[in-house]
C-alpha cells in the first residue's frame, strides 16, 4: 500500500490526513475500499479504517455506540480513534474464518453485553444523538419504560407509516401490522429490563477475526429488548447461529417462548428494509405480521 503523488493522503482534508490527525501517526499508504471506506496504513504497522458519512449525527451516533459497547468489556469492537463532522477513524479488523468455538464465545459475550443494560428502552449511548440512524434510515432514540408500547410507537409504526407513504406497503395491508402492535402487551412475553443492544445485528456487522474473536461494527446502539438482536441475527443469517445461541443461553437463559416471538422482533428490521429497499422486504414484514397474528 503506497501513497501516490496527489493522492487523498496528501490532501489536508483527505482520509490519510484525517487518520494522521486522530492517531498521531504518519501515514504510509491508503486504499479506497468503497465510496465511503478507506483503509489507511500507519508508520507503526497498524491499519485503520476511515469511514465517511453524509450526516454528522450518523458519525456521532456510531462513535458513541462503539464506545458504549466497548466499555462493557464483553463483545469486542474496533477501537475508535476519533471523529469529526463527517469522518470516523477506527481500527481495521483482520478477518478470519467463522468457527464453532468463536461462535459459542460470541454468544456468551453477547449475553453479557445485553446484561450490561441501559437506562431505558430507546436510551441512546452517552454522547449519542436522539436523531440517530439504523443503516441509512433515520432512527429516533426516544425513551420509554414499557417495552411493548415503546417498540410499537418508536420502532415499528414509524417505518410502517413511511413504507405506506412511499407506496411500498398498501394502506389496506397496514392493518395487520397495526393489529400486532395493539396486541404487543400479550405477545411480548415476560417483562425484561432494558438491554444494551448493538441494534443492527445482521451478519454483515459481525466480523470473524483472525484471532478467533468476533468484532461488531456499525452499531445502531440503544436500550431495547435483547431478543431483538437475536431475531436480527436469525433474519439475515449468521454462521454457526446454533452455537451462538448455545453460548448465549449458557450465560443468560432466554424467557420461555422466545422462539415464538422472533417474528415480533423481526418486524422492526424488516420494515426498515422495506423503507430502504422496497417491496420485497415489505412482503416479508407482512408475512411475519400475519404469522404472529395467527399464532
mmCIF file of C-alpha atoms in Angstrom:
data_model
loop_
_atom_site.group_PDB
_atom_site.id
_atom_site.type_symbol
_atom_site.label_atom_id
_atom_site.label_comp_id
_atom_site.label_asym_id
_atom_site.label_seq_id
_atom_site.Cartn_x
_atom_site.Cartn_y
_atom_site.Cartn_z
ATOM 1 C CA UNK A 1 0.000 0.000 0.000
ATOM 2 C CA UNK A 2 1.679 3.224 -1.110
ATOM 3 C CA UNK A 3 0.753 6.881 -1.166
ATOM 4 C CA UNK A 4 0.640 8.209 -4.720
ATOM 5 C CA UNK A 5 1.579 11.807 -5.541
ATOM 6 C CA UNK A 6 -1.517 13.953 -5.409
ATOM 7 C CA UNK A 7 -3.477 11.263 -3.548
ATOM 8 C CA UNK A 8 -6.015 11.974 -0.826
ATOM 9 C CA UNK A 9 -3.431 11.151 1.860
ATOM 10 C CA UNK A 10 -1.644 14.388 0.928
ATOM 11 C CA UNK A 11 -4.884 16.344 0.917
ATOM 12 C CA UNK A 12 -5.359 18.213 4.192
ATOM 13 C CA UNK A 13 -8.942 17.003 4.332
ATOM 14 C CA UNK A 14 -8.494 13.529 2.832
ATOM 15 C CA UNK A 15 -8.709 10.157 4.611
ATOM 16 C CA UNK A 16 -4.964 9.968 5.209
ATOM 17 C CA UNK A 17 -4.859 13.395 6.829
ATOM 18 C CA UNK A 18 -7.867 12.528 8.991
ATOM 19 C CA UNK A 19 -6.221 9.265 10.090
ATOM 20 C CA UNK A 20 -2.965 11.058 10.885
ATOM 21 C CA UNK A 21 -4.776 13.713 12.908
ATOM 22 C CA UNK A 22 -6.650 11.247 15.109
ATOM 23 C CA UNK A 23 -3.896 8.652 15.562
ATOM 24 C CA UNK A 24 -0.920 10.981 15.792
ATOM 25 C CA UNK A 25 0.969 8.751 13.317
ATOM 26 C CA UNK A 26 2.451 9.249 9.877
ATOM 27 C CA UNK A 27 0.501 7.712 7.008
ATOM 28 C CA UNK A 28 2.449 5.337 4.762
ATOM 29 C CA UNK A 29 -0.342 4.403 2.358
ATOM 30 C CA UNK A 30 -4.027 4.258 1.715
ATOM 31 C CA UNK A 31 -6.503 2.246 -0.341
ATOM 32 C CA UNK A 32 -10.122 3.054 -1.117
ATOM 33 C CA UNK A 33 -12.407 0.138 -0.258
ATOM 34 C CA UNK A 34 -15.641 1.826 -1.363
ATOM 35 C CA UNK A 35 -17.083 5.270 -1.808
ATOM 36 C CA UNK A 36 -17.260 5.705 1.962
ATOM 37 C CA UNK A 37 -14.458 3.487 3.350
ATOM 38 C CA UNK A 38 -10.705 3.954 3.060
ATOM 39 C CA UNK A 39 -8.015 1.716 4.525
ATOM 40 C CA UNK A 40 -5.035 3.718 5.812
ATOM 41 C CA UNK A 41 -1.643 2.266 6.797
ATOM 42 C CA UNK A 42 0.345 3.939 9.573
ATOM 43 C CA UNK A 43 4.077 4.071 10.193
ATOM 44 C CA UNK A 44 3.816 1.853 13.292
ATOM 45 C CA UNK A 45 2.392 -1.034 11.228
ATOM 46 C CA UNK A 46 -1.240 -0.554 12.198
ATOM 47 C CA UNK A 47 -4.026 -0.167 9.677
ATOM 48 C CA UNK A 48 -7.124 1.915 10.346
ATOM 49 C CA UNK A 49 -10.382 2.493 8.525
ATOM 50 C CA UNK A 50 -11.627 5.987 7.733
ATOM 51 C CA UNK A 51 -15.389 5.962 7.237
ATOM 52 C CA UNK A 52 -17.197 8.895 5.644
ATOM 53 C CA UNK A 53 -20.868 9.732 6.268
ATOM 54 C CA UNK A 54 -23.083 12.488 4.914
ATOM 55 C CA UNK A 55 -24.720 13.287 8.252
ATOM 56 C CA UNK A 56 -22.861 14.496 11.329
ATOM 57 C CA UNK A 57 -25.378 12.793 13.626
ATOM 58 C CA UNK A 58 -24.651 9.455 11.921
ATOM 59 C CA UNK A 59 -20.934 9.757 12.706
ATOM 60 C CA UNK A 60 -21.611 10.874 16.254
ATOM 61 C CA UNK A 61 -24.096 8.051 16.832
ATOM 62 C CA UNK A 62 -21.744 5.376 15.521
ATOM 63 C CA UNK A 63 -18.770 6.599 17.563
ATOM 64 C CA UNK A 64 -20.871 6.848 20.732
ATOM 65 C CA UNK A 65 -22.362 3.412 20.088
ATOM 66 C CA UNK A 66 -18.992 1.734 19.614
ATOM 67 C CA UNK A 67 -17.674 3.282 22.821
ATOM 68 C CA UNK A 68 -20.827 2.295 24.752
ATOM 69 C CA UNK A 69 -20.442 -1.321 23.641
ATOM 70 C CA UNK A 70 -16.689 -1.329 24.284
ATOM 71 C CA UNK A 71 -16.953 -0.041 27.848
ATOM 72 C CA UNK A 72 -18.704 -3.262 28.910
ATOM 73 C CA UNK A 73 -15.609 -5.369 28.202
ATOM 74 C CA UNK A 74 -17.806 -8.006 26.564
ATOM 75 C CA UNK A 75 -18.170 -8.230 22.776
ATOM 76 C CA UNK A 76 -15.168 -6.744 21.019
ATOM 77 C CA UNK A 77 -15.494 -3.738 18.716
ATOM 78 C CA UNK A 78 -12.881 -1.817 16.706
ATOM 79 C CA UNK A 79 -11.206 0.896 18.758
ATOM 80 C CA UNK A 80 -12.389 4.408 17.958
ATOM 81 C CA UNK A 81 -9.517 6.849 17.378
ATOM 82 C CA UNK A 82 -11.675 9.895 16.795
ATOM 83 C CA UNK A 83 -14.211 11.541 14.552
ATOM 84 C CA UNK A 84 -15.160 14.877 13.075
ATOM 85 C CA UNK A 85 -18.411 16.015 11.480
ATOM 86 C CA UNK A 86 -18.136 13.626 8.548
ATOM 87 C CA UNK A 87 -15.426 11.011 9.210
ATOM 88 C CA UNK A 88 -14.837 8.270 11.770
ATOM 89 C CA UNK A 89 -11.464 6.554 12.317
ATOM 90 C CA UNK A 90 -11.425 3.027 13.764
ATOM 91 C CA UNK A 91 -9.062 0.061 13.801
ATOM 92 C CA UNK A 92 -9.251 -2.356 10.881
ATOM 93 C CA UNK A 93 -10.295 -5.885 11.805
ATOM 94 C CA UNK A 94 -8.029 -8.639 10.450
ATOM 95 C CA UNK A 95 -10.504 -11.158 9.092
ATOM 96 C CA UNK A 96 -10.604 -14.894 9.753
ATOM 97 C CA UNK A 97 -12.989 -17.794 9.205
ATOM 98 C CA UNK A 98 -16.166 -18.372 11.227
ATOM 99 C CA UNK A 99 -15.779 -21.243 13.665
ATOM 100 C CA UNK A 100 -17.911 -23.009 16.249
ATOM 101 C CA UNK A 101 -15.652 -22.178 19.182
ATOM 102 C CA UNK A 102 -15.653 -18.487 18.263
ATOM 103 C CA UNK A 103 -19.438 -18.645 17.817
ATOM 104 C CA UNK A 104 -20.017 -20.033 21.326
ATOM 105 C CA UNK A 105 -17.699 -17.373 22.751
ATOM 106 C CA UNK A 106 -19.546 -14.680 20.800
ATOM 107 C CA UNK A 107 -22.873 -15.886 22.195
ATOM 108 C CA UNK A 108 -21.557 -15.671 25.752
ATOM 109 C CA UNK A 109 -20.138 -12.206 25.147
ATOM 110 C CA UNK A 110 -23.379 -11.013 23.546
ATOM 111 C CA UNK A 111 -25.347 -12.193 26.584
ATOM 112 C CA UNK A 112 -23.036 -10.227 28.870
ATOM 113 C CA UNK A 113 -23.331 -7.165 26.627
ATOM 114 C CA UNK A 114 -27.113 -7.265 26.881
ATOM 115 C CA UNK A 115 -26.892 -7.739 30.652
ATOM 116 C CA UNK A 116 -24.864 -4.527 30.950
ATOM 117 C CA UNK A 117 -28.205 -2.815 30.478
ATOM 118 C CA UNK A 118 -29.411 0.639 29.528
ATOM 119 C CA UNK A 119 -31.197 3.431 31.423
ATOM 120 C CA UNK A 120 -34.436 2.952 29.454
ATOM 121 C CA UNK A 121 -35.862 1.466 26.289
ATOM 122 C CA UNK A 122 -34.737 3.738 23.479
ATOM 123 C CA UNK A 123 -31.937 5.319 25.518
ATOM 124 C CA UNK A 124 -29.076 6.462 23.260
ATOM 125 C CA UNK A 125 -25.455 5.846 24.220
ATOM 126 C CA UNK A 126 -23.887 8.616 26.307
ATOM 127 C CA UNK A 127 -22.982 11.406 23.911
ATOM 128 C CA UNK A 128 -25.096 9.886 21.160
ATOM 129 C CA UNK A 129 -27.831 11.889 19.433
ATOM 130 C CA UNK A 130 -31.558 11.329 19.755
ATOM 131 C CA UNK A 131 -31.782 11.589 15.966
ATOM 132 C CA UNK A 132 -29.682 8.546 15.130
ATOM 133 C CA UNK A 133 -29.639 6.015 12.284
ATOM 134 C CA UNK A 134 -30.037 2.323 11.548
ATOM 135 C CA UNK A 135 -28.057 1.818 8.374
ATOM 136 C CA UNK A 136 -29.179 4.683 6.130
ATOM 137 C CA UNK A 137 -32.585 5.067 7.776
ATOM 138 C CA UNK A 138 -33.232 7.673 10.489
ATOM 139 C CA UNK A 139 -33.928 6.169 13.929
ATOM 140 C CA UNK A 140 -35.167 8.255 16.868
ATOM 141 C CA UNK A 141 -33.894 7.273 20.283
ATOM 142 C CA UNK A 142 -36.924 8.370 22.321
ATOM 143 C CA UNK A 143 -37.098 6.679 25.713
ATOM 144 C CA UNK A 144 -39.896 4.716 27.361
ATOM 145 C CA UNK A 145 -40.369 2.430 30.332
ATOM 146 C CA UNK A 146 -42.828 -0.044 28.828
ATOM 147 C CA UNK A 147 -41.298 -2.168 26.062
ATOM 148 C CA UNK A 148 -44.459 -3.169 24.112
ATOM 149 C CA UNK A 149 -45.700 0.424 23.871
ATOM 150 C CA UNK A 150 -42.237 1.842 23.156
ATOM 151 C CA UNK A 151 -41.493 -0.785 20.486
ATOM 152 C CA UNK A 152 -44.766 -0.121 18.689
ATOM 153 C CA UNK A 153 -44.536 3.671 18.840
ATOM 154 C CA UNK A 154 -40.838 4.152 18.113
ATOM 155 C CA UNK A 155 -39.615 1.068 16.249
ATOM 156 C CA UNK A 156 -42.484 -0.435 14.234
ATOM 157 C CA UNK A 157 -45.148 2.156 13.411
ATOM 158 C CA UNK A 158 -42.841 4.964 12.193
ATOM 159 C CA UNK A 159 -41.397 2.680 9.499
ATOM 160 C CA UNK A 160 -44.805 1.252 8.654
ATOM 161 C CA UNK A 161 -46.105 4.783 8.053
ATOM 162 C CA UNK A 162 -43.070 5.643 5.953
ATOM 163 C CA UNK A 163 -43.494 2.467 3.896
ATOM 164 C CA UNK A 164 -47.151 3.351 3.282
ATOM 165 C CA UNK A 165 -46.222 6.914 2.306
ATOM 166 C CA UNK A 166 -43.680 5.555 -0.189
ATOM 167 C CA UNK A 167 -46.207 3.106 -1.647
ATOM 168 C CA UNK A 168 -44.134 0.124 -0.543
ATOM 169 C CA UNK A 169 -46.949 -1.088 1.740
ATOM 170 C CA UNK A 170 -50.523 -0.532 0.553
ATOM 171 C CA UNK A 171 -52.874 1.197 3.029
ATOM 172 C CA UNK A 172 -55.163 -1.836 3.151
ATOM 173 C CA UNK A 173 -52.203 -4.034 4.138
ATOM 174 C CA UNK A 174 -51.030 -1.900 7.072
ATOM 175 C CA UNK A 175 -53.792 -3.115 9.384
ATOM 176 C CA UNK A 176 -52.173 -6.484 10.045
ATOM 177 C CA UNK A 177 -49.062 -4.784 11.448
ATOM 178 C CA UNK A 178 -51.170 -2.329 13.435
ATOM 179 C CA UNK A 179 -53.125 -5.201 14.970
ATOM 180 C CA UNK A 180 -49.896 -6.902 16.045
ATOM 181 C CA UNK A 181 -48.806 -3.632 17.667
ATOM 182 C CA UNK A 182 -52.097 -3.408 19.545
ATOM 183 C CA UNK A 183 -51.571 -6.940 20.859
ATOM 184 C CA UNK A 184 -47.930 -6.481 21.864
ATOM 185 C CA UNK A 185 -48.647 -6.459 25.622
ATOM 186 C CA UNK A 186 -49.860 -10.066 25.299
ATOM 187 C CA UNK A 187 -47.308 -11.095 22.648
ATOM 188 C CA UNK A 188 -44.162 -9.657 24.232
ATOM 189 C CA UNK A 189 -43.553 -12.375 26.817
ATOM 190 C CA UNK A 190 -42.337 -11.737 30.358
ATOM 191 C CA UNK A 191 -41.217 -8.185 31.132
ATOM 192 C CA UNK A 192 -37.453 -7.682 30.979
ATOM 193 C CA UNK A 193 -35.210 -4.725 31.856
ATOM 194 C CA UNK A 194 -33.710 -2.669 29.021
ATOM 195 C CA UNK A 195 -30.744 -4.445 27.427
ATOM 196 C CA UNK A 196 -27.736 -2.776 25.846
ATOM 197 C CA UNK A 197 -28.265 -3.578 22.159
ATOM 198 C CA UNK A 198 -26.000 -3.440 19.150
ATOM 199 C CA UNK A 199 -29.233 -2.595 17.362
ATOM 200 C CA UNK A 200 -28.312 -3.532 13.780
ATOM 201 C CA UNK A 201 -27.016 -7.045 14.335
ATOM 202 C CA UNK A 202 -27.134 -8.545 10.882
ATOM 203 C CA UNK A 203 -24.395 -10.827 9.580
ATOM 204 C CA UNK A 204 -22.604 -8.033 7.707
ATOM 205 C CA UNK A 205 -21.893 -6.291 11.002
ATOM 206 C CA UNK A 206 -20.431 -9.443 12.599
ATOM 207 C CA UNK A 207 -16.743 -9.754 11.700
ATOM 208 C CA UNK A 208 -14.966 -13.011 12.455
ATOM 209 C CA UNK A 209 -11.446 -12.002 13.450
ATOM 210 C CA UNK A 210 -8.239 -13.789 12.550
ATOM 211 C CA UNK A 211 -7.555 -14.107 16.294
ATOM 212 C CA UNK A 212 -10.696 -16.192 16.857
ATOM 213 C CA UNK A 213 -12.733 -13.363 18.356
ATOM 214 C CA UNK A 214 -15.810 -11.752 16.822
ATOM 215 C CA UNK A 215 -15.920 -7.966 16.400
ATOM 216 C CA UNK A 216 -19.114 -5.992 15.910
ATOM 217 C CA UNK A 217 -19.212 -2.921 13.676
ATOM 218 C CA UNK A 218 -21.755 -0.281 12.572
ATOM 219 C CA UNK A 219 -24.000 -0.336 15.640
ATOM 220 C CA UNK A 220 -27.359 1.384 15.956
ATOM 221 C CA UNK A 221 -26.906 1.065 19.711
ATOM 222 C CA UNK A 222 -29.725 1.827 22.131
ATOM 223 C CA UNK A 223 -31.624 0.351 25.051
ATOM 224 C CA UNK A 224 -34.014 -2.337 23.869
ATOM 225 C CA UNK A 225 -35.190 -5.921 24.251
ATOM 226 C CA UNK A 226 -32.381 -8.464 23.980
ATOM 227 C CA UNK A 227 -34.475 -10.751 21.776
ATOM 228 C CA UNK A 228 -34.402 -8.052 19.053
ATOM 229 C CA UNK A 229 -30.647 -8.511 18.485
ATOM 230 C CA UNK A 230 -31.076 -12.299 18.377
ATOM 231 C CA UNK A 231 -34.021 -12.080 15.962
ATOM 232 C CA UNK A 232 -31.984 -9.935 13.590
ATOM 233 C CA UNK A 233 -29.124 -12.456 13.637
ATOM 234 C CA UNK A 234 -31.609 -15.135 12.623
ATOM 235 C CA UNK A 235 -33.338 -12.975 10.000
ATOM 236 C CA UNK A 236 -30.277 -12.274 7.877
ATOM 237 C CA UNK A 237 -28.308 -15.414 8.659
ATOM 238 C CA UNK A 238 -25.228 -15.923 10.796
ATOM 239 C CA UNK A 239 -22.606 -18.684 10.552
ATOM 240 C CA UNK A 240 -22.881 -21.209 13.392
ATOM 241 C CA UNK A 241 -26.016 -19.499 14.719
ATOM 242 C CA UNK A 242 -26.969 -22.544 16.797
ATOM 243 C CA UNK A 243 -23.584 -22.356 18.536
ATOM 244 C CA UNK A 244 -24.032 -18.618 19.115
ATOM 245 C CA UNK A 245 -27.411 -19.276 20.737
ATOM 246 C CA UNK A 246 -25.980 -22.127 22.801
ATOM 247 C CA UNK A 247 -23.293 -19.834 24.186
ATOM 248 C CA UNK A 248 -25.857 -17.134 24.846
ATOM 249 C CA UNK A 249 -28.214 -19.413 26.767
ATOM 250 C CA UNK A 250 -25.365 -20.896 28.796
ATOM 251 C CA UNK A 251 -24.716 -17.382 30.091
ATOM 252 C CA UNK A 252 -28.225 -15.908 30.192
ATOM 253 C CA UNK A 253 -31.180 -18.248 29.612
ATOM 254 C CA UNK A 254 -33.933 -16.815 27.433
ATOM 255 C CA UNK A 255 -37.505 -16.488 28.657
ATOM 256 C CA UNK A 256 -39.873 -19.329 27.782
ATOM 257 C CA UNK A 257 -41.450 -18.960 24.350
ATOM 258 C CA UNK A 258 -38.686 -16.764 22.924
ATOM 259 C CA UNK A 259 -38.693 -18.684 19.632
ATOM 260 C CA UNK A 260 -42.381 -17.873 19.093
ATOM 261 C CA UNK A 261 -41.577 -14.159 19.460
ATOM 262 C CA UNK A 262 -38.926 -13.998 16.746
ATOM 263 C CA UNK A 263 -41.418 -12.620 14.208
ATOM 264 C CA UNK A 264 -42.424 -9.832 16.599
ATOM 265 C CA UNK A 265 -38.828 -8.664 16.861
ATOM 266 C CA UNK A 266 -38.170 -9.034 13.140
ATOM 267 C CA UNK A 267 -40.922 -6.559 12.239
ATOM 268 C CA UNK A 268 -38.630 -3.644 13.047
ATOM 269 C CA UNK A 269 -35.685 -4.541 10.776
ATOM 270 C CA UNK A 270 -37.970 -5.806 8.021
ATOM 271 C CA UNK A 271 -39.904 -2.540 7.914
ATOM 272 C CA UNK A 272 -36.654 -0.548 7.962
ATOM 273 C CA UNK A 273 -35.540 -2.566 4.948
ATOM 274 C CA UNK A 274 -38.919 -2.059 3.291
ATOM 275 C CA UNK A 275 -38.394 1.702 3.581
ATOM 276 C CA UNK A 276 -34.834 1.499 2.244
ATOM 277 C CA UNK A 277 -35.042 -1.295 -0.316
ATOM 278 C CA UNK A 278 -38.635 -1.758 -1.391
ATOM 279 C CA UNK A 279 -41.475 -4.180 -1.819
ATOM 280 C CA UNK A 280 -39.684 -7.485 -1.276
ATOM 281 C CA UNK A 281 -38.970 -6.640 2.349
ATOM 282 C CA UNK A 282 -42.475 -5.223 2.789
ATOM 283 C CA UNK A 283 -43.877 -8.608 1.802
ATOM 284 C CA UNK A 284 -41.606 -10.309 4.335
ATOM 285 C CA UNK A 285 -42.758 -7.888 7.047
ATOM 286 C CA UNK A 286 -46.406 -8.505 6.228
ATOM 287 C CA UNK A 287 -45.844 -12.279 6.230
ATOM 288 C CA UNK A 288 -44.167 -12.026 9.649
ATOM 289 C CA UNK A 289 -47.062 -9.964 10.994
ATOM 290 C CA UNK A 290 -49.627 -12.433 9.682
ATOM 291 C CA UNK A 291 -47.732 -15.332 11.219
ATOM 292 C CA UNK A 292 -47.562 -13.573 14.589
ATOM 293 C CA UNK A 293 -51.245 -12.658 14.430
ATOM 294 C CA UNK A 294 -52.212 -16.246 13.552
ATOM 295 C CA UNK A 295 -50.091 -17.717 16.314
#
